[in-house]
Amino acid sequence: MTLFRDILDDKPCDFPEHQRPAVAGSPATPSQDPATRLAHILVAVLVGTTAGLGSALVSVNTAQLQQVLGLSVEQAVWLTTSHVMSAVSAICCRSRFASYMACAASP
């Protein structure tokens, strides 16, 4: 539980000069070796592909879901909305955790 509270706690983070963001409010650019950068790229492609396919799966099958579940048009549209909102909140949580880990890793 304390780790979760630490993640939510806003603490200023001092990055070295070369890792500081160029524009205020933009993310920092920590130094990483090429293998770590490649791993980040592969994970980003995997997550982007699966998120896109999942969203398309819900959007394309809205009419079939409406018939099977006996929903009105408005209720069926909320399925897509709830899918998108859960993805957005997951991205926000991931970003918060990533910024916490970047601050924890910096000296």
PDB file of N, CA and C in Angstrom:
ATOM      1  N   MET A   1       0.811  -1.195   0.000  1.00  0.00           N
ATOM      2  CA  MET A   1       0.000   0.000   0.000  1.00  0.00           C
ATOM      3  C   MET A   1       0.856   1.262   0.000  1.00  0.00           C
ATOM      4  N   THR A   2       2.003   1.211   0.652  1.00  0.00           N
ATOM      5  CA  THR A   2       2.847   2.403   0.668  1.00  0.00           C
ATOM      6  C   THR A   2       3.443   2.669  -0.707  1.00  0.00           C
ATOM      7  N   LEU A   3       3.729   1.620  -1.483  1.00  0.00           N
ATOM      8  CA  LEU A   3       4.237   1.825  -2.836  1.00  0.00           C
ATOM      9  C   LEU A   3       3.200   2.566  -3.670  1.00  0.00           C
ATOM     10  N   PHE A   4       1.929   2.188  -3.526  1.00  0.00           N
ATOM     11  CA  PHE A   4       0.864   2.864  -4.266  1.00  0.00           C
ATOM     12  C   PHE A   4       0.777   4.330  -3.857  1.00  0.00           C
ATOM     13  N   ARG A   5       0.911   4.613  -2.573  1.00  0.00           N
ATOM     14  CA  ARG A   5       0.884   6.003  -2.111  1.00  0.00           C
ATOM     15  C   ARG A   5       2.102   6.767  -2.605  1.00  0.00           C
ATOM     16  N   ASP A   6       3.250   6.099  -2.673  1.00  0.00           N
ATOM     17  CA  ASP A   6       4.449   6.756  -3.190  1.00  0.00           C
ATOM     18  C   ASP A   6       4.284   7.136  -4.656  1.00  0.00           C
ATOM     19  N   ILE A   7       3.609   6.281  -5.416  1.00  0.00           N
ATOM     20  CA  ILE A   7       3.391   6.561  -6.835  1.00  0.00           C
ATOM     21  C   ILE A   7       2.511   7.796  -7.002  1.00  0.00           C
ATOM     22  N   LEU A   8       1.498   7.928  -6.154  1.00  0.00           N
ATOM     23  CA  LEU A   8       0.578   9.054  -6.272  1.00  0.00           C
ATOM     24  C   LEU A   8       1.129  10.343  -5.673  1.00  0.00           C
ATOM     25  N   ASP A   9       2.199  10.252  -4.904  1.00  0.00           N
ATOM     26  CA  ASP A   9       2.769  11.424  -4.256  1.00  0.00           C
ATOM     27  C   ASP A   9       3.601  12.217  -5.267  1.00  0.00           C
ATOM     28  N   ASP A  10       3.306  13.501  -5.406  1.00  0.00           N
ATOM     29  CA  ASP A  10       4.057  14.352  -6.331  1.00  0.00           C
ATOM     30  C   ASP A  10       5.300  14.883  -5.640  1.00  0.00           C
ATOM     31  N   LYS A  11       6.452  14.442  -6.115  1.00  0.00           N
ATOM     32  CA  LYS A  11       7.721  14.933  -5.599  1.00  0.00           C
ATOM     33  C   LYS A  11       8.507  15.515  -6.762  1.00  0.00           C
ATOM     34  N   PRO A  12       9.153  16.640  -6.554  1.00  0.00           N
ATOM     35  CA  PRO A  12       9.978  17.178  -7.639  1.00  0.00           C
ATOM     36  C   PRO A  12      11.141  16.233  -7.924  1.00  0.00           C
ATOM     37  N   CYS A  13      11.485  16.133  -9.167  1.00  0.00           N
ATOM     38  CA  CYS A  13      12.542  15.220  -9.593  1.00  0.00           C
ATOM     39  C   CYS A  13      13.624  16.031 -10.312  1.00  0.00           C
ATOM     40  N   ASP A  14      14.850  15.917  -9.860  1.00  0.00           N
ATOM     41  CA  ASP A  14      15.959  16.615 -10.505  1.00  0.00           C
ATOM     42  C   ASP A  14      16.628  15.703 -11.525  1.00  0.00           C
ATOM     43  N   PHE A  15      16.463  16.053 -12.785  1.00  0.00           N
ATOM     44  CA  PHE A  15      17.117  15.321 -13.858  1.00  0.00           C
ATOM     45  C   PHE A  15      18.411  16.031 -14.220  1.00  0.00           C
ATOM     46  N   PRO A  16      19.403  15.303 -14.715  1.00  0.00           N
ATOM     47  CA  PRO A  16      20.594  15.981 -15.241  1.00  0.00           C
ATOM     48  C   PRO A  16      20.201  16.892 -16.407  1.00  0.00           C
ATOM     49  N   GLU A  17      21.074  17.819 -16.740  1.00  0.00           N
ATOM     50  CA  GLU A  17      20.774  18.824 -17.759  1.00  0.00           C
ATOM     51  C   GLU A  17      20.376  18.197 -19.100  1.00  0.00           C
ATOM     52  N   HIS A  18      21.070  17.138 -19.520  1.00  0.00           N
ATOM     53  CA  HIS A  18      20.790  16.550 -20.833  1.00  0.00           C
ATOM     54  C   HIS A  18      19.499  15.726 -20.847  1.00  0.00           C
ATOM     55  N   GLN A  19      18.912  15.434 -19.681  1.00  0.00           N
ATOM     56  CA  GLN A  19      17.673  14.664 -19.627  1.00  0.00           C
ATOM     57  C   GLN A  19      16.445  15.537 -19.385  1.00  0.00           C
ATOM     58  N   ARG A  20      16.637  16.804 -19.129  1.00  0.00           N
ATOM     59  CA  ARG A  20      15.513  17.689 -18.835  1.00  0.00           C
ATOM     60  C   ARG A  20      14.697  17.941 -20.099  1.00  0.00           C
ATOM     61  N   PRO A  21      13.385  18.162 -19.924  1.00  0.00           N
ATOM     62  CA  PRO A  21      12.539  18.421 -21.095  1.00  0.00           C
ATOM     63  C   PRO A  21      12.890  19.751 -21.755  1.00  0.00           C
ATOM     64  N   ALA A  22      12.747  19.792 -23.065  1.00  0.00           N
ATOM     65  CA  ALA A  22      13.062  21.013 -23.811  1.00  0.00           C
ATOM     66  C   ALA A  22      12.011  22.087 -23.583  1.00  0.00           C
ATOM     67  N   VAL A  23      10.765  21.689 -23.405  1.00  0.00           N
ATOM     68  CA  VAL A  23       9.661  22.616 -23.201  1.00  0.00           C
ATOM     69  C   VAL A  23       9.017  22.279 -21.857  1.00  0.00           C
ATOM     70  N   ALA A  24       8.673  23.285 -21.094  1.00  0.00           N
ATOM     71  CA  ALA A  24       8.054  23.037 -19.794  1.00  0.00           C
ATOM     72  C   ALA A  24       6.764  22.240 -19.957  1.00  0.00           C
ATOM     73  N   GLY A  25       6.643  21.182 -19.174  1.00  0.00           N
ATOM     74  CA  GLY A  25       5.458  20.335 -19.235  1.00  0.00           C
ATOM     75  C   GLY A  25       5.611  19.120 -20.124  1.00  0.00           C
ATOM     76  N   SER A  26       6.640  19.086 -20.950  1.00  0.00           N
ATOM     77  CA  SER A  26       6.854  17.915 -21.792  1.00  0.00           C
ATOM     78  C   SER A  26       7.623  16.854 -20.994  1.00  0.00           C
ATOM     79  N   PRO A  27       7.583  15.605 -21.427  1.00  0.00           N
ATOM     80  CA  PRO A  27       8.252  14.555 -20.667  1.00  0.00           C
ATOM     81  C   PRO A  27       9.771  14.659 -20.753  1.00  0.00           C
ATOM     82  N   ALA A  28      10.432  14.128 -19.744  1.00  0.00           N
ATOM     83  CA  ALA A  28      11.896  14.087 -19.744  1.00  0.00           C
ATOM     84  C   ALA A  28      12.377  13.018 -20.717  1.00  0.00           C
ATOM     85  N   THR A  29      13.638  13.110 -21.107  1.00  0.00           N
ATOM     86  CA  THR A  29      14.216  12.118 -22.019  1.00  0.00           C
ATOM     87  C   THR A  29      15.409  11.453 -21.346  1.00  0.00           C
ATOM     88  N   PRO A  30      15.159  10.414 -20.542  1.00  0.00           N
ATOM     89  CA  PRO A  30      16.268   9.760 -19.862  1.00  0.00           C
ATOM     90  C   PRO A  30      17.178   9.026 -20.842  1.00  0.00           C
ATOM     91  N   SER A  31      18.454   8.957 -20.511  1.00  0.00           N
ATOM     92  CA  SER A  31      19.412   8.250 -21.351  1.00  0.00           C
ATOM     93  C   SER A  31      19.180   6.752 -21.240  1.00  0.00           C
ATOM     94  N   GLN A  32      19.147   6.083 -22.381  1.00  0.00           N
ATOM     95  CA  GLN A  32      18.933   4.631 -22.402  1.00  0.00           C
ATOM     96  C   GLN A  32      19.849   4.018 -23.446  1.00  0.00           C
ATOM     97  N   ASP A  33      20.229   2.778 -23.183  1.00  0.00           N
ATOM     98  CA  ASP A  33      21.059   2.080 -24.165  1.00  0.00           C
ATOM     99  C   ASP A  33      20.164   1.616 -25.323  1.00  0.00           C
ATOM    100  N   PRO A  34      20.761   1.274 -26.469  1.00  0.00           N
ATOM    101  CA  PRO A  34      19.980   0.891 -27.649  1.00  0.00           C
ATOM    102  C   PRO A  34      19.072  -0.323 -27.421  1.00  0.00           C
ATOM    103  N   ALA A  35      19.500  -1.285 -26.608  1.00  0.00           N
ATOM    104  CA  ALA A  35      18.662  -2.462 -26.363  1.00  0.00           C
ATOM    105  C   ALA A  35      17.381  -2.076 -25.628  1.00  0.00           C
ATOM    106  N   THR A  36      17.490  -1.169 -24.670  1.00  0.00           N
ATOM    107  CA  THR A  36      16.301  -0.714 -23.936  1.00  0.00           C
ATOM    108  C   THR A  36      15.378   0.076 -24.850  1.00  0.00           C
ATOM    109  N   ARG A  37      15.940   0.902 -25.714  1.00  0.00           N
ATOM    110  CA  ARG A  37      15.113   1.655 -26.664  1.00  0.00           C
ATOM    111  C   ARG A  37      14.380   0.725 -27.615  1.00  0.00           C
ATOM    112  N   LEU A  38      15.060  -0.306 -28.088  1.00  0.00           N
ATOM    113  CA  LEU A  38      14.420  -1.282 -28.975  1.00  0.00           C
ATOM    114  C   LEU A  38      13.295  -2.010 -28.246  1.00  0.00           C
ATOM    115  N   ALA A  39      13.526  -2.365 -26.987  1.00  0.00           N
ATOM    116  CA  ALA A  39      12.482  -3.024 -26.199  1.00  0.00           C
ATOM    117  C   ALA A  39      11.271  -2.107 -26.041  1.00  0.00           C
ATOM    118  N   HIS A  40      11.503  -0.815 -25.796  1.00  0.00           N
ATOM    119  CA  HIS A  40      10.396   0.137 -25.672  1.00  0.00           C
ATOM    120  C   HIS A  40       9.626   0.246 -26.986  1.00  0.00           C
ATOM    121  N   ILE A  41      10.332   0.265 -28.089  1.00  0.00           N
ATOM    122  CA  ILE A  41       9.673   0.353 -29.400  1.00  0.00           C
ATOM    123  C   ILE A  41       8.819  -0.880 -29.651  1.00  0.00           C
ATOM    124  N   LEU A  42       9.360  -2.058 -29.367  1.00  0.00           N
ATOM    125  CA  LEU A  42       8.603  -3.294 -29.592  1.00  0.00           C
ATOM    126  C   LEU A  42       7.359  -3.367 -28.706  1.00  0.00           C
ATOM    127  N   VAL A  43       7.498  -2.966 -27.462  1.00  0.00           N
ATOM    128  CA  VAL A  43       6.334  -2.971 -26.557  1.00  0.00           C
ATOM    129  C   VAL A  43       5.294  -1.955 -27.034  1.00  0.00           C
ATOM    130  N   ALA A  44       5.732  -0.784 -27.479  1.00  0.00           N
ATOM    131  CA  ALA A  44       4.798   0.232 -27.973  1.00  0.00           C
ATOM    132  C   ALA A  44       4.036  -0.265 -29.199  1.00  0.00           C
ATOM    133  N   VAL A  45       4.720  -0.942 -30.105  1.00  0.00           N
ATOM    134  CA  VAL A  45       4.056  -1.481 -31.295  1.00  0.00           C
ATOM    135  C   VAL A  45       3.064  -2.571 -30.895  1.00  0.00           C
ATOM    136  N   LEU A  46       3.454  -3.440 -29.975  1.00  0.00           N
ATOM    137  CA  LEU A  46       2.561  -4.499 -29.518  1.00  0.00           C
ATOM    138  C   LEU A  46       1.319  -3.936 -28.832  1.00  0.00           C
ATOM    139  N   VAL A  47       1.512  -2.996 -27.931  1.00  0.00           N
ATOM    140  CA  VAL A  47       0.376  -2.410 -27.207  1.00  0.00           C
ATOM    141  C   VAL A  47      -0.518  -1.624 -28.164  1.00  0.00           C
ATOM    142  N   GLY A  48       0.075  -0.859 -29.070  1.00  0.00           N
ATOM    143  CA  GLY A  48      -0.719  -0.100 -30.041  1.00  0.00           C
ATOM    144  C   GLY A  48      -1.536  -0.994 -30.953  1.00  0.00           C
ATOM    145  N   THR A  49      -0.929  -2.088 -31.393  1.00  0.00           N
ATOM    146  CA  THR A  49      -1.637  -3.017 -32.274  1.00  0.00           C
ATOM    147  C   THR A  49      -2.784  -3.689 -31.543  1.00  0.00           C
ATOM    148  N   THR A  50      -2.525  -4.207 -30.349  1.00  0.00           N
ATOM    149  CA  THR A  50      -3.593  -4.892 -29.620  1.00  0.00           C
ATOM    150  C   THR A  50      -4.698  -3.929 -29.201  1.00  0.00           C
ATOM    151  N   ALA A  51      -4.354  -2.701 -28.820  1.00  0.00           N
ATOM    152  CA  ALA A  51      -5.378  -1.721 -28.458  1.00  0.00           C
ATOM    153  C   ALA A  51      -6.230  -1.358 -29.667  1.00  0.00           C
ATOM    154  N   GLY A  52      -5.581  -1.176 -30.821  1.00  0.00           N
ATOM    155  CA  GLY A  52      -6.327  -0.859 -32.037  1.00  0.00           C
ATOM    156  C   GLY A  52      -7.242  -1.990 -32.459  1.00  0.00           C
ATOM    157  N   LEU A  53      -6.757  -3.224 -32.363  1.00  0.00           N
ATOM    158  CA  LEU A  53      -7.589  -4.366 -32.731  1.00  0.00           C
ATOM    159  C   LEU A  53      -8.748  -4.536 -31.752  1.00  0.00           C
ATOM    160  N   GLY A  54      -8.488  -4.329 -30.469  1.00  0.00           N
ATOM    161  CA  GLY A  54      -9.557  -4.450 -29.482  1.00  0.00           C
ATOM    162  C   GLY A  54     -10.642  -3.414 -29.687  1.00  0.00           C
ATOM    163  N   SER A  55     -10.230  -2.184 -29.957  1.00  0.00           N
ATOM    164  CA  SER A  55     -11.201  -1.114 -30.202  1.00  0.00           C
ATOM    165  C   SER A  55     -11.991  -1.383 -31.479  1.00  0.00           C
ATOM    166  N   ALA A  56     -11.314  -1.820 -32.514  1.00  0.00           N
ATOM    167  CA  ALA A  56     -11.998  -2.130 -33.773  1.00  0.00           C
ATOM    168  C   ALA A  56     -12.962  -3.303 -33.597  1.00  0.00           C
ATOM    169  N   LEU A  57     -12.571  -4.279 -32.782  1.00  0.00           N
ATOM    170  CA  LEU A  57     -13.435  -5.435 -32.543  1.00  0.00           C
ATOM    171  C   LEU A  57     -14.751  -5.002 -31.903  1.00  0.00           C
ATOM    172  N   VAL A  58     -14.685  -4.107 -30.940  1.00  0.00           N
ATOM    173  CA  VAL A  58     -15.908  -3.626 -30.288  1.00  0.00           C
ATOM    174  C   VAL A  58     -16.725  -2.770 -31.259  1.00  0.00           C
ATOM    175  N   SER A  59     -16.055  -1.885 -32.000  1.00  0.00           N
ATOM    176  CA  SER A  59     -16.774  -0.982 -32.911  1.00  0.00           C
ATOM    177  C   SER A  59     -17.459  -1.738 -34.054  1.00  0.00           C
ATOM    178  N   VAL A  60     -16.779  -2.707 -34.621  1.00  0.00           N
ATOM    179  CA  VAL A  60     -17.325  -3.434 -35.763  1.00  0.00           C
ATOM    180  C   VAL A  60     -18.498  -4.318 -35.355  1.00  0.00           C
ATOM    181  N   ASN A  61     -18.433  -4.891 -34.171  1.00  0.00           N
ATOM    182  CA  ASN A  61     -19.465  -5.835 -33.745  1.00  0.00           C
ATOM    183  C   ASN A  61     -20.553  -5.206 -32.890  1.00  0.00           C
ATOM    184  N   THR A  62     -20.687  -3.892 -32.929  1.00  0.00           N
ATOM    185  CA  THR A  62     -21.703  -3.229 -32.118  1.00  0.00           C
ATOM    186  C   THR A  62     -23.112  -3.691 -32.505  1.00  0.00           C
ATOM    187  N   ALA A  63     -23.386  -3.830 -33.782  1.00  0.00           N
ATOM    188  CA  ALA A  63     -24.724  -4.252 -34.222  1.00  0.00           C
ATOM    189  C   ALA A  63     -25.024  -5.676 -33.742  1.00  0.00           C
ATOM    190  N   GLN A  64     -24.037  -6.576 -33.842  1.00  0.00           N
ATOM    191  CA  GLN A  64     -24.266  -7.948 -33.386  1.00  0.00           C
ATOM    192  C   GLN A  64     -24.448  -7.997 -31.875  1.00  0.00           C
ATOM    193  N   LEU A  65     -23.654  -7.217 -31.146  1.00  0.00           N
ATOM    194  CA  LEU A  65     -23.806  -7.169 -29.692  1.00  0.00           C
ATOM    195  C   LEU A  65     -25.164  -6.596 -29.302  1.00  0.00           C
ATOM    196  N   GLN A  66     -25.621  -5.622 -30.059  1.00  0.00           N
ATOM    197  CA  GLN A  66     -26.923  -5.024 -29.796  1.00  0.00           C
ATOM    198  C   GLN A  66     -28.026  -6.062 -29.943  1.00  0.00           C
ATOM    199  N   GLN A  67     -27.945  -6.894 -30.967  1.00  0.00           N
ATOM    200  CA  GLN A  67     -28.967  -7.916 -31.177  1.00  0.00           C
ATOM    201  C   GLN A  67     -28.896  -9.014 -30.124  1.00  0.00           C
ATOM    202  N   VAL A  68     -27.697  -9.490 -29.843  1.00  0.00           N
ATOM    203  CA  VAL A  68     -27.540 -10.601 -28.900  1.00  0.00           C
ATOM    204  C   VAL A  68     -27.953 -10.197 -27.487  1.00  0.00           C
ATOM    205  N   LEU A  69     -27.549  -8.992 -27.071  1.00  0.00           N
ATOM    206  CA  LEU A  69     -27.838  -8.546 -25.706  1.00  0.00           C
ATOM    207  C   LEU A  69     -29.182  -7.840 -25.582  1.00  0.00           C
ATOM    208  N   GLY A  70     -29.852  -7.592 -26.703  1.00  0.00           N
ATOM    209  CA  GLY A  70     -31.151  -6.922 -26.669  1.00  0.00           C
ATOM    210  C   GLY A  70     -31.050  -5.472 -26.238  1.00  0.00           C
ATOM    211  N   LEU A  71     -30.056  -4.762 -26.756  1.00  0.00           N
ATOM    212  CA  LEU A  71     -29.818  -3.378 -26.362  1.00  0.00           C
ATOM    213  C   LEU A  71     -30.408  -2.409 -27.374  1.00  0.00           C
ATOM    214  N   SER A  72     -30.689  -1.195 -26.917  1.00  0.00           N
ATOM    215  CA  SER A  72     -31.087  -0.142 -27.846  1.00  0.00           C
ATOM    216  C   SER A  72     -29.817   0.422 -28.493  1.00  0.00           C
ATOM    217  N   VAL A  73     -29.994   1.297 -29.468  1.00  0.00           N
ATOM    218  CA  VAL A  73     -28.846   1.885 -30.158  1.00  0.00           C
ATOM    219  C   VAL A  73     -27.988   2.685 -29.184  1.00  0.00           C
ATOM    220  N   GLU A  74     -28.637   3.454 -28.321  1.00  0.00           N
ATOM    221  CA  GLU A  74     -27.895   4.267 -27.358  1.00  0.00           C
ATOM    222  C   GLU A  74     -27.097   3.400 -26.380  1.00  0.00           C
ATOM    223  N   GLN A  75     -27.704   2.310 -25.944  1.00  0.00           N
ATOM    224  CA  GLN A  75     -27.008   1.421 -25.019  1.00  0.00           C
ATOM    225  C   GLN A  75     -25.829   0.734 -25.693  1.00  0.00           C
ATOM    226  N   ALA A  76     -25.973   0.375 -26.947  1.00  0.00           N
ATOM    227  CA  ALA A  76     -24.883  -0.287 -27.670  1.00  0.00           C
ATOM    228  C   ALA A  76     -23.715   0.663 -27.899  1.00  0.00           C
ATOM    229  N   VAL A  77     -24.000   1.934 -28.142  1.00  0.00           N
ATOM    230  CA  VAL A  77     -22.927   2.913 -28.340  1.00  0.00           C
ATOM    231  C   VAL A  77     -22.119   3.087 -27.066  1.00  0.00           C
ATOM    232  N   TRP A  78     -22.756   2.931 -25.897  1.00  0.00           N
ATOM    233  CA  TRP A  78     -22.036   3.051 -24.634  1.00  0.00           C
ATOM    234  C   TRP A  78     -21.001   1.946 -24.466  1.00  0.00           C
ATOM    235  N   LEU A  79     -21.160   0.816 -25.144  1.00  0.00           N
ATOM    236  CA  LEU A  79     -20.142  -0.236 -25.082  1.00  0.00           C
ATOM    237  C   LEU A  79     -18.814   0.264 -25.633  1.00  0.00           C
ATOM    238  N   THR A  80     -18.863   0.949 -26.767  1.00  0.00           N
ATOM    239  CA  THR A  80     -17.648   1.511 -27.345  1.00  0.00           C
ATOM    240  C   THR A  80     -17.061   2.583 -26.431  1.00  0.00           C
ATOM    241  N   THR A  81     -17.929   3.416 -25.874  1.00  0.00           N
ATOM    242  CA  THR A  81     -17.467   4.480 -24.977  1.00  0.00           C
ATOM    243  C   THR A  81     -16.781   3.899 -23.749  1.00  0.00           C
ATOM    244  N   SER A  82     -17.376   2.880 -23.153  1.00  0.00           N
ATOM    245  CA  SER A  82     -16.768   2.280 -21.960  1.00  0.00           C
ATOM    246  C   SER A  82     -15.440   1.608 -22.295  1.00  0.00           C
ATOM    247  N   HIS A  83     -15.324   1.031 -23.476  1.00  0.00           N
ATOM    248  CA  HIS A  83     -14.068   0.411 -23.887  1.00  0.00           C
ATOM    249  C   HIS A  83     -12.980   1.469 -24.038  1.00  0.00           C
ATOM    250  N   VAL A  84     -13.298   2.581 -24.673  1.00  0.00           N
ATOM    251  CA  VAL A  84     -12.325   3.654 -24.869  1.00  0.00           C
ATOM    252  C   VAL A  84     -11.930   4.274 -23.536  1.00  0.00           C
ATOM    253  N   MET A  85     -12.880   4.502 -22.654  1.00  0.00           N
ATOM    254  CA  MET A  85     -12.578   5.137 -21.368  1.00  0.00           C
ATOM    255  C   MET A  85     -11.719   4.236 -20.482  1.00  0.00           C
ATOM    256  N   SER A  86     -11.930   2.935 -20.546  1.00  0.00           N
ATOM    257  CA  SER A  86     -11.058   2.044 -19.771  1.00  0.00           C
ATOM    258  C   SER A  86      -9.639   2.064 -20.331  1.00  0.00           C
ATOM    259  N   ALA A  87      -9.501   2.171 -21.632  1.00  0.00           N
ATOM    260  CA  ALA A  87      -8.169   2.268 -22.232  1.00  0.00           C
ATOM    261  C   ALA A  87      -7.494   3.579 -21.849  1.00  0.00           C
ATOM    262  N   VAL A  88      -8.244   4.665 -21.811  1.00  0.00           N
ATOM    263  CA  VAL A  88      -7.683   5.965 -21.442  1.00  0.00           C
ATOM    264  C   VAL A  88      -7.202   5.950 -19.993  1.00  0.00           C
ATOM    265  N   SER A  89      -8.010   5.402 -19.094  1.00  0.00           N
ATOM    266  CA  SER A  89      -7.594   5.369 -17.691  1.00  0.00           C
ATOM    267  C   SER A  89      -6.388   4.455 -17.490  1.00  0.00           C
ATOM    268  N   ALA A  90      -6.295   3.381 -18.266  1.00  0.00           N
ATOM    269  CA  ALA A  90      -5.118   2.511 -18.181  1.00  0.00           C
ATOM    270  C   ALA A  90      -3.864   3.252 -18.648  1.00  0.00           C
ATOM    271  N   ILE A  91      -3.980   4.051 -19.695  1.00  0.00           N
ATOM    272  CA  ILE A  91      -2.848   4.830 -20.185  1.00  0.00           C
ATOM    273  C   ILE A  91      -2.416   5.858 -19.148  1.00  0.00           C
ATOM    274  N   CYS A  92      -3.387   6.498 -18.494  1.00  0.00           N
ATOM    275  CA  CYS A  92      -3.051   7.480 -17.452  1.00  0.00           C
ATOM    276  C   CYS A  92      -2.314   6.824 -16.289  1.00  0.00           C
ATOM    277  N   CYS A  93      -2.772   5.654 -15.881  1.00  0.00           N
ATOM    278  CA  CYS A  93      -2.102   4.925 -14.788  1.00  0.00           C
ATOM    279  C   CYS A  93      -0.690   4.516 -15.199  1.00  0.00           C
ATOM    280  N   ARG A  94      -0.534   4.066 -16.442  1.00  0.00           N
ATOM    281  CA  ARG A  94       0.786   3.660 -16.911  1.00  0.00           C
ATOM    282  C   ARG A  94       1.736   4.845 -16.975  1.00  0.00           C
ATOM    283  N   SER A  95       1.237   5.978 -17.426  1.00  0.00           N
ATOM    284  CA  SER A  95       2.078   7.167 -17.509  1.00  0.00           C
ATOM    285  C   SER A  95       2.507   7.630 -16.129  1.00  0.00           C
ATOM    286  N   ARG A  96       1.596   7.572 -15.184  1.00  0.00           N
ATOM    287  CA  ARG A  96       1.916   7.983 -13.818  1.00  0.00           C
ATOM    288  C   ARG A  96       2.972   7.053 -13.222  1.00  0.00           C
ATOM    289  N   PHE A  97       2.808   5.752 -13.434  1.00  0.00           N
ATOM    290  CA  PHE A  97       3.764   4.784 -12.915  1.00  0.00           C
ATOM    291  C   PHE A  97       5.122   4.961 -13.588  1.00  0.00           C
ATOM    292  N   ALA A  98       5.146   5.233 -14.897  1.00  0.00           N
ATOM    293  CA  ALA A  98       6.406   5.414 -15.613  1.00  0.00           C
ATOM    294  C   ALA A  98       7.141   6.655 -15.111  1.00  0.00           C
ATOM    295  N   SER A  99       6.401   7.734 -14.843  1.00  0.00           N
ATOM    296  CA  SER A  99       7.066   8.938 -14.330  1.00  0.00           C
ATOM    297  C   SER A  99       7.605   8.706 -12.916  1.00  0.00           C
ATOM    298  N   TYR A 100       6.881   7.914 -12.130  1.00  0.00           N
ATOM    299  CA  TYR A 100       7.367   7.571 -10.782  1.00  0.00           C
ATOM    300  C   TYR A 100       8.652   6.759 -10.878  1.00  0.00           C
ATOM    301  N   MET A 101       8.672   5.785 -11.777  1.00  0.00           N
ATOM    302  CA  MET A 101       9.868   4.937 -11.909  1.00  0.00           C
ATOM    303  C   MET A 101      11.051   5.740 -12.451  1.00  0.00           C
ATOM    304  N   ALA A 102      10.797   6.713 -13.317  1.00  0.00           N
ATOM    305  CA  ALA A 102      11.885   7.535 -13.839  1.00  0.00           C
ATOM    306  C   ALA A 102      12.476   8.398 -12.735  1.00  0.00           C
ATOM    307  N   CYS A 103      11.633   8.940 -11.869  1.00  0.00           N
ATOM    308  CA  CYS A 103      12.137   9.753 -10.750  1.00  0.00           C
ATOM    309  C   CYS A 103      12.853   8.894  -9.731  1.00  0.00           C
ATOM    310  N   ALA A 104      12.359   7.685  -9.496  1.00  0.00           N
ATOM    311  CA  ALA A 104      12.981   6.798  -8.528  1.00  0.00           C
ATOM    312  C   ALA A 104      14.350   6.315  -9.027  1.00  0.00           C
ATOM    313  N   ALA A 105      14.498   6.188 -10.348  1.00  0.00           N
ATOM    314  CA  ALA A 105      15.754   5.696 -10.904  1.00  0.00           C
ATOM    315  C   ALA A 105      16.810   6.784 -11.040  1.00  0.00           C
ATOM    316  N   SER A 106      16.379   8.058 -11.064  1.00  0.00           N
ATOM    317  CA  SER A 106      17.355   9.124 -11.235  1.00  0.00           C
ATOM    318  C   SER A 106      18.088   9.363  -9.909  1.00  0.00           C
ATOM    319  N   PRO A 107      19.390   9.673 -10.000  1.00  0.00           N
ATOM    320  CA  PRO A 107      20.177   9.866  -8.756  1.00  0.00           C
ATOM    321  C   PRO A 107      19.838  11.136  -8.036  1.00  0.00           C
TER     322      PRO A 107
END
